[in-house]
Coordinates of N, CA and C in Angstrom, one line a residue:
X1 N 77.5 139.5 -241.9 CA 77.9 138.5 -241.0 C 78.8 139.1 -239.8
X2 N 80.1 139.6 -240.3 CA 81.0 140.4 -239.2 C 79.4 141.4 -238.5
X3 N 78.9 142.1 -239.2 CA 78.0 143.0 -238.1 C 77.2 142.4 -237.2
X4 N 76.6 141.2 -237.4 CA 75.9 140.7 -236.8 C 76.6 140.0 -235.8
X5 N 78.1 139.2 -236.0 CA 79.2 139.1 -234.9 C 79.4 140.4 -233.8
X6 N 79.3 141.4 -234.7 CA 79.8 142.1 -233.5 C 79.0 142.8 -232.9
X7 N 77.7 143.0 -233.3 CA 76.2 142.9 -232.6 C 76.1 142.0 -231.4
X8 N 76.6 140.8 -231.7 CA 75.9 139.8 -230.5 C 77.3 139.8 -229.3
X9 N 78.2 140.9 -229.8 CA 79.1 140.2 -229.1 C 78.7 141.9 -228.1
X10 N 78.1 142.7 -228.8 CA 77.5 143.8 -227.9 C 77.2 143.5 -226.6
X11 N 76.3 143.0 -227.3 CA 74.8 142.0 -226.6 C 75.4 141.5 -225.8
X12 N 76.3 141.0 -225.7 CA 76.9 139.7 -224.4 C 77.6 141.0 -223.6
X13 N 78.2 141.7 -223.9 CA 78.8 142.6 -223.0 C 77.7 143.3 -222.2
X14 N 76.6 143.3 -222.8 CA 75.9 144.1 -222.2 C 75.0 143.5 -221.3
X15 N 74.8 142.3 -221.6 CA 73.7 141.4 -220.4 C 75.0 141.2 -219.3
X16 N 76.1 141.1 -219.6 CA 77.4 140.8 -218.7 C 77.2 141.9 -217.2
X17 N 77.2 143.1 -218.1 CA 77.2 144.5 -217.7 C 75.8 144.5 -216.6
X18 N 75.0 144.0 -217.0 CA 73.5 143.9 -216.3 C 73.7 142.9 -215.7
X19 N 74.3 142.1 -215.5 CA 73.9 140.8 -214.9 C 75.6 141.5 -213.5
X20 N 76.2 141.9 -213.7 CA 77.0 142.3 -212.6 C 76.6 143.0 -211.9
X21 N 75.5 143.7 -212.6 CA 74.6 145.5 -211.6 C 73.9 144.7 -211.0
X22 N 73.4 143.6 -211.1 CA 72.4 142.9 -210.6 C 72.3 142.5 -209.1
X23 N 73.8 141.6 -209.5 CA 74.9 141.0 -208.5 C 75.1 142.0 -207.4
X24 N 75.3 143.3 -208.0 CA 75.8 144.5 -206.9 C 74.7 144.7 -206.1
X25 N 73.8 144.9 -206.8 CA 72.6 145.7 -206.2 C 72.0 144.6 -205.4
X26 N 72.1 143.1 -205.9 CA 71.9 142.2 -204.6 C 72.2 142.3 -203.1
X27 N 73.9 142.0 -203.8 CA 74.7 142.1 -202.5 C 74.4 143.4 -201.8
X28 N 74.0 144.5 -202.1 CA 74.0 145.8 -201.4 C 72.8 145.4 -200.7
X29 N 71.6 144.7 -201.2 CA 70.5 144.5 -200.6 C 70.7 144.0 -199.2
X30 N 71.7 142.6 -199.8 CA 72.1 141.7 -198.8 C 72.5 142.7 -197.5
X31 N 73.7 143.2 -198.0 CA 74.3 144.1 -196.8 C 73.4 144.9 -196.1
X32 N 72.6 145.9 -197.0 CA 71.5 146.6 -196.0 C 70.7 145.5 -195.1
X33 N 70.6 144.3 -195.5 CA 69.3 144.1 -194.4 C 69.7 143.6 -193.4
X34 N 71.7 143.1 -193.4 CA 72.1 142.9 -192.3 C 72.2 143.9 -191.2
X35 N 72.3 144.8 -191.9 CA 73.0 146.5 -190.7 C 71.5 146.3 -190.3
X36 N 70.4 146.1 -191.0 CA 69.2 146.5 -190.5 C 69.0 145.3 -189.3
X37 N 69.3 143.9 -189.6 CA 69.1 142.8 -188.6 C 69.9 143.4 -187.6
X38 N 71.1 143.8 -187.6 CA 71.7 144.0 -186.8 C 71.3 144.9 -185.8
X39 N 71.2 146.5 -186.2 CA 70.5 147.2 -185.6 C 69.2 147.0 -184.6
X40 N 68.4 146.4 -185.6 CA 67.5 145.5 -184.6 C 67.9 144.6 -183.4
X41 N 68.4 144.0 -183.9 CA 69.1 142.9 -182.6 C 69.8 144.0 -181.6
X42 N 70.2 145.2 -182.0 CA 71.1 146.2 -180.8 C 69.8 146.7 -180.2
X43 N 68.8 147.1 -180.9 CA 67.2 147.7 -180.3 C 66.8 146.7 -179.5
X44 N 66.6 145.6 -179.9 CA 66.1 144.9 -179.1 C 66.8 144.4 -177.5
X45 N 67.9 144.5 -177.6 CA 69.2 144.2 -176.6 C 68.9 145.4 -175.7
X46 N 68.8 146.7 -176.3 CA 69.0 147.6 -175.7 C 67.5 147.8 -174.6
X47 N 66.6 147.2 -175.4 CA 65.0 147.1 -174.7 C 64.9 146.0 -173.7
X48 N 65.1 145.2 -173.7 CA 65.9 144.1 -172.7 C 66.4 144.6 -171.5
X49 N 67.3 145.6 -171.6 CA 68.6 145.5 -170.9 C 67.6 146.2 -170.4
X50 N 67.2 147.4 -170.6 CA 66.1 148.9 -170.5 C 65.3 147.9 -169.3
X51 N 63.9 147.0 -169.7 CA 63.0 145.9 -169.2 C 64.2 145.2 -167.8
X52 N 64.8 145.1 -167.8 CA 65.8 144.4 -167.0 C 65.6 145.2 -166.0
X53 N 66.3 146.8 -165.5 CA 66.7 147.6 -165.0 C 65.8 148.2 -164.4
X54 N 64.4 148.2 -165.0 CA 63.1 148.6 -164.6 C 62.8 147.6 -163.4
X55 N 63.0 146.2 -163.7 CA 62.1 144.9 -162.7 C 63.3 145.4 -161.5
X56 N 64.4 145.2 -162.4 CA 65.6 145.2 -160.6 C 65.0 146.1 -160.0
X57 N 65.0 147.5 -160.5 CA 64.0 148.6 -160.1 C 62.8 148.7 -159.0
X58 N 62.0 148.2 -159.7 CA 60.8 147.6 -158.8 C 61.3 146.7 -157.7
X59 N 62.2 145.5 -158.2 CA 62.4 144.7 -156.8 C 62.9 145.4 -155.8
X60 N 64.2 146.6 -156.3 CA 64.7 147.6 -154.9 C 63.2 147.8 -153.8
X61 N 62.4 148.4 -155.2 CA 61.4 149.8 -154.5 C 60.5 148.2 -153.4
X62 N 60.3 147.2 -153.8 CA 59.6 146.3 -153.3 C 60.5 146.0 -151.5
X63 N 61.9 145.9 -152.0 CA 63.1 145.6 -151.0 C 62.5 146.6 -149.7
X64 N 62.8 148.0 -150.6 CA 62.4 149.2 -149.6 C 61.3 148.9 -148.6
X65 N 60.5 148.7 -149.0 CA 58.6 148.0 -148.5 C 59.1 147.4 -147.3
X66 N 59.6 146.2 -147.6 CA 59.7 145.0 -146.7 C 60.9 145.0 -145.9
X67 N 61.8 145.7 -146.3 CA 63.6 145.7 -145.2 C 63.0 146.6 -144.7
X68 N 62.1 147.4 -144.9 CA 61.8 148.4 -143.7 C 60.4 148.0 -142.7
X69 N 60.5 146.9 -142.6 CA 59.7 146.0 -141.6 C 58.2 147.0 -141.9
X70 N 58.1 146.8 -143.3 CA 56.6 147.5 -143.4 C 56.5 148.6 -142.7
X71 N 57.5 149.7 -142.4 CA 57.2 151.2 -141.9 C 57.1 152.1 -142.4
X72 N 57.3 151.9 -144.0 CA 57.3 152.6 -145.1 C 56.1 153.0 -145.2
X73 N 55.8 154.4 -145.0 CA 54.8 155.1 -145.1 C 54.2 155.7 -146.5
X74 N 55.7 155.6 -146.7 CA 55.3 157.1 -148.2 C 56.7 156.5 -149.5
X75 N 56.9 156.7 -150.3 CA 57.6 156.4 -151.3 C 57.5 157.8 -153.0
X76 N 58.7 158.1 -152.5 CA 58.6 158.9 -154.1 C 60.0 158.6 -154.9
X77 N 59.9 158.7 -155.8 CA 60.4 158.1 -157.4 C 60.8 159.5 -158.1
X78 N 62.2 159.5 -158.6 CA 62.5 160.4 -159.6 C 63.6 159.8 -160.3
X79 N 63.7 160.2 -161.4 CA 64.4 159.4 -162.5 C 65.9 160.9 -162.3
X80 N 65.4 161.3 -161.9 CA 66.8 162.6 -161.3 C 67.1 163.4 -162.4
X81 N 68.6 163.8 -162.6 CA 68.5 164.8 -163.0 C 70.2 165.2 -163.4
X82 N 71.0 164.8 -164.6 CA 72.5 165.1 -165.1 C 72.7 166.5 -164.9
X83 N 73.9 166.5 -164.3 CA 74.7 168.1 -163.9 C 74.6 167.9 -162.5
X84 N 73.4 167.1 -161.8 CA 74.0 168.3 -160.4 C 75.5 167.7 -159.9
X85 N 75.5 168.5 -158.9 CA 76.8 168.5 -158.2 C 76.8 167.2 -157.2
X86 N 78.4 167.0 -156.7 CA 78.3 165.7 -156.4 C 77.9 165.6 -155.2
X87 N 77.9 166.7 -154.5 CA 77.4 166.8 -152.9 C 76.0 166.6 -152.8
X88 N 75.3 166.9 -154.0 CA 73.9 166.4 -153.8 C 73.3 164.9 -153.7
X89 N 72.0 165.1 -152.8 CA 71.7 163.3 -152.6 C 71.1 162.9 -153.9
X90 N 70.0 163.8 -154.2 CA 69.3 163.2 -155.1 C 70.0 163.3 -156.9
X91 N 70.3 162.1 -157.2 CA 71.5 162.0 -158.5 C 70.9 161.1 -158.9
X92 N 70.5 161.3 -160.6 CA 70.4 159.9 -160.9 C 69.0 159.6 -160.7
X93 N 68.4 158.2 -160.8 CA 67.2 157.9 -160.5 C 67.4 157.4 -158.9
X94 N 66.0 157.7 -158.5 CA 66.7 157.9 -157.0 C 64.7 157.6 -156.7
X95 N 65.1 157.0 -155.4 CA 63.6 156.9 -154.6 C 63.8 157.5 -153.2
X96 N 63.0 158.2 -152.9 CA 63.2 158.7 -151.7 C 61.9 158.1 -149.9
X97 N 61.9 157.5 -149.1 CA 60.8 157.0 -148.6 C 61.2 157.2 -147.2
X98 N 59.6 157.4 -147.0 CA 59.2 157.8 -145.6 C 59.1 157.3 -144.7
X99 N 59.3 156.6 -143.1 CA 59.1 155.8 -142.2 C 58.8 156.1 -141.0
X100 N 58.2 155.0 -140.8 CA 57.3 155.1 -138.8 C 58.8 155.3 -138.1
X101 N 60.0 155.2 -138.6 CA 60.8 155.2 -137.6 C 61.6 156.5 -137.4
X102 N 61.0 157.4 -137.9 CA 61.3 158.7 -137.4 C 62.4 159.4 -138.8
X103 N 62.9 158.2 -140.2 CA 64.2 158.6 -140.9 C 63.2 158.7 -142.0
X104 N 63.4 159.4 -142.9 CA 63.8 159.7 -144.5 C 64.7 159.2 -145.0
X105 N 64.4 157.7 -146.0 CA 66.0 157.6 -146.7 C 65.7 157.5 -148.1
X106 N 67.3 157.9 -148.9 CA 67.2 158.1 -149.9 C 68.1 156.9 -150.9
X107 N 67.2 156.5 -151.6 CA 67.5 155.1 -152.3 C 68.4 155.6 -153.7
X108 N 69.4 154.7 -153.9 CA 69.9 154.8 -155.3 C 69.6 153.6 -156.1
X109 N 68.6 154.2 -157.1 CA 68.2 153.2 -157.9 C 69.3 152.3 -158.8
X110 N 70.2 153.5 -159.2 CA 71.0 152.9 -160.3 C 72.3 152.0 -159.7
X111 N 72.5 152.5 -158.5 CA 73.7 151.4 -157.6 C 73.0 150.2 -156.6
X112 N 71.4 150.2 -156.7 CA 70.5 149.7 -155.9 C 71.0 149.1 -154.2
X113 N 71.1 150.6 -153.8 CA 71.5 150.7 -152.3 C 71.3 152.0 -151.8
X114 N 70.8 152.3 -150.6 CA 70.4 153.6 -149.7 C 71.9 154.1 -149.9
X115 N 71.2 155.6 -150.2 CA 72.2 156.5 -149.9 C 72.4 157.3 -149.2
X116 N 72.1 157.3 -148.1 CA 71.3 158.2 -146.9 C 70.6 157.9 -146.1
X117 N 70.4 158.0 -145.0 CA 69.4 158.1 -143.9 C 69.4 159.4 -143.1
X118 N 68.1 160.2 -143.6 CA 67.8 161.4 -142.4 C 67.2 161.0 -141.6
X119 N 67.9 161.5 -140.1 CA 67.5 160.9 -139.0 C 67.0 162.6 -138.4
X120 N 66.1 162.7 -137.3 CA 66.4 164.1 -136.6 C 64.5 164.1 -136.1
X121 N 63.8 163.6 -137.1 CA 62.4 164.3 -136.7 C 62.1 163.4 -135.9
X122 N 60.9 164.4 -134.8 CA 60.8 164.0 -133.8 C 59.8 162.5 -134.0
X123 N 58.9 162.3 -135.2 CA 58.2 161.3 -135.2 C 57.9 160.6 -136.1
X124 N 57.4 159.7 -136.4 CA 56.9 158.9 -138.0 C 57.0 160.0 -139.1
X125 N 57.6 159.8 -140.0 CA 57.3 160.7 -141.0 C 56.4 159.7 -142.0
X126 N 55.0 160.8 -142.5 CA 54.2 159.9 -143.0 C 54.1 160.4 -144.9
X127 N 55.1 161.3 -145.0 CA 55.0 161.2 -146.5 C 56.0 162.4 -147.2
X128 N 56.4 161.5 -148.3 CA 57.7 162.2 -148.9 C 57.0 162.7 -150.3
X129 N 57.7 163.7 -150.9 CA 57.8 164.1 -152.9 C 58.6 164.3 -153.2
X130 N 58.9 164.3 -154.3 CA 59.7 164.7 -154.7 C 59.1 166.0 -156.0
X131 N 60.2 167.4 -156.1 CA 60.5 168.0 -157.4 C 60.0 167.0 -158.3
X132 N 59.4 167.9 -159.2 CA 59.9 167.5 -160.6 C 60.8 167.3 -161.5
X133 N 61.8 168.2 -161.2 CA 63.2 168.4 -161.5 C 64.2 166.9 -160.9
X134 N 63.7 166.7 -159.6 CA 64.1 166.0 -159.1 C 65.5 166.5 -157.9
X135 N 65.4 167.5 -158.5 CA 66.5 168.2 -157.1 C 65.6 168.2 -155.4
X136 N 64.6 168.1 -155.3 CA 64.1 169.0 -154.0 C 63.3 167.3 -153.5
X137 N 63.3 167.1 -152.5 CA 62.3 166.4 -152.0 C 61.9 166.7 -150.7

């Protein structure tokens, strides 16, 4: 009789013992799938923000089109290039475009405002590129 008391009283310690790992390993579940919700919700915030940045983007390059009374001949796009120096134009994502009105200017995508106007040629300039690199256009 005592052995079988203290058999069952094993027994309860031991489903106790399991039933707390249980509990843990829940909770731990629980917690992983928050960091994972969460994570997600920062991916997706960050794809958004990313989607966001792109349209303002386009609406500049669209700006460019039309503030330049349709003279816009030519248009190039570089996403630029960390390191260069500050004296340089092209920094950053940058558009650079061509016009009937004799200038080259150079757009900053990420502050969405010209940063530059080359003035000097004698005529329409009918087309810009840019590097790959993004240093040279």
């Amino acid at each position: 009789e005592e052995e079988r008391k203290e058999r069952r009283e094993e027994e309860e310690k031991e489903e106790q013992r399991e039933e707390e790992e249980r509990k843990e390993r829940r909770e731990e579940e629980r917690k992983k799938r928050r960091e994972e919700e969460e994570k997600e919700e920062r991916r997706e915030e960050e794809e958004r923000t990313k989607q966001q940045r792109v349209w303002e983007r386009l609406e500049l390059l669209k700006a460019i089109r039309a503030g330049d009374e349709a003279r816009v001949r030519s248009l190039a796009v570089s996403v630029g290039r960390e390191g260069l120096k500050a004296n340089q134009l092209i920094q950053g994502p940058t558009a650079v475009s061509a016009s009937s009105d004799n200038t080259v200017r150079v757009w900053d995508l990420d502050g969405m405002r010209e940063r530059a106007r080359l003035t000097g040629h004698s005529g329409g300039v009918n087309s810009v590129a840019m590097s790959r690199d993004g240093k040279t256009a």
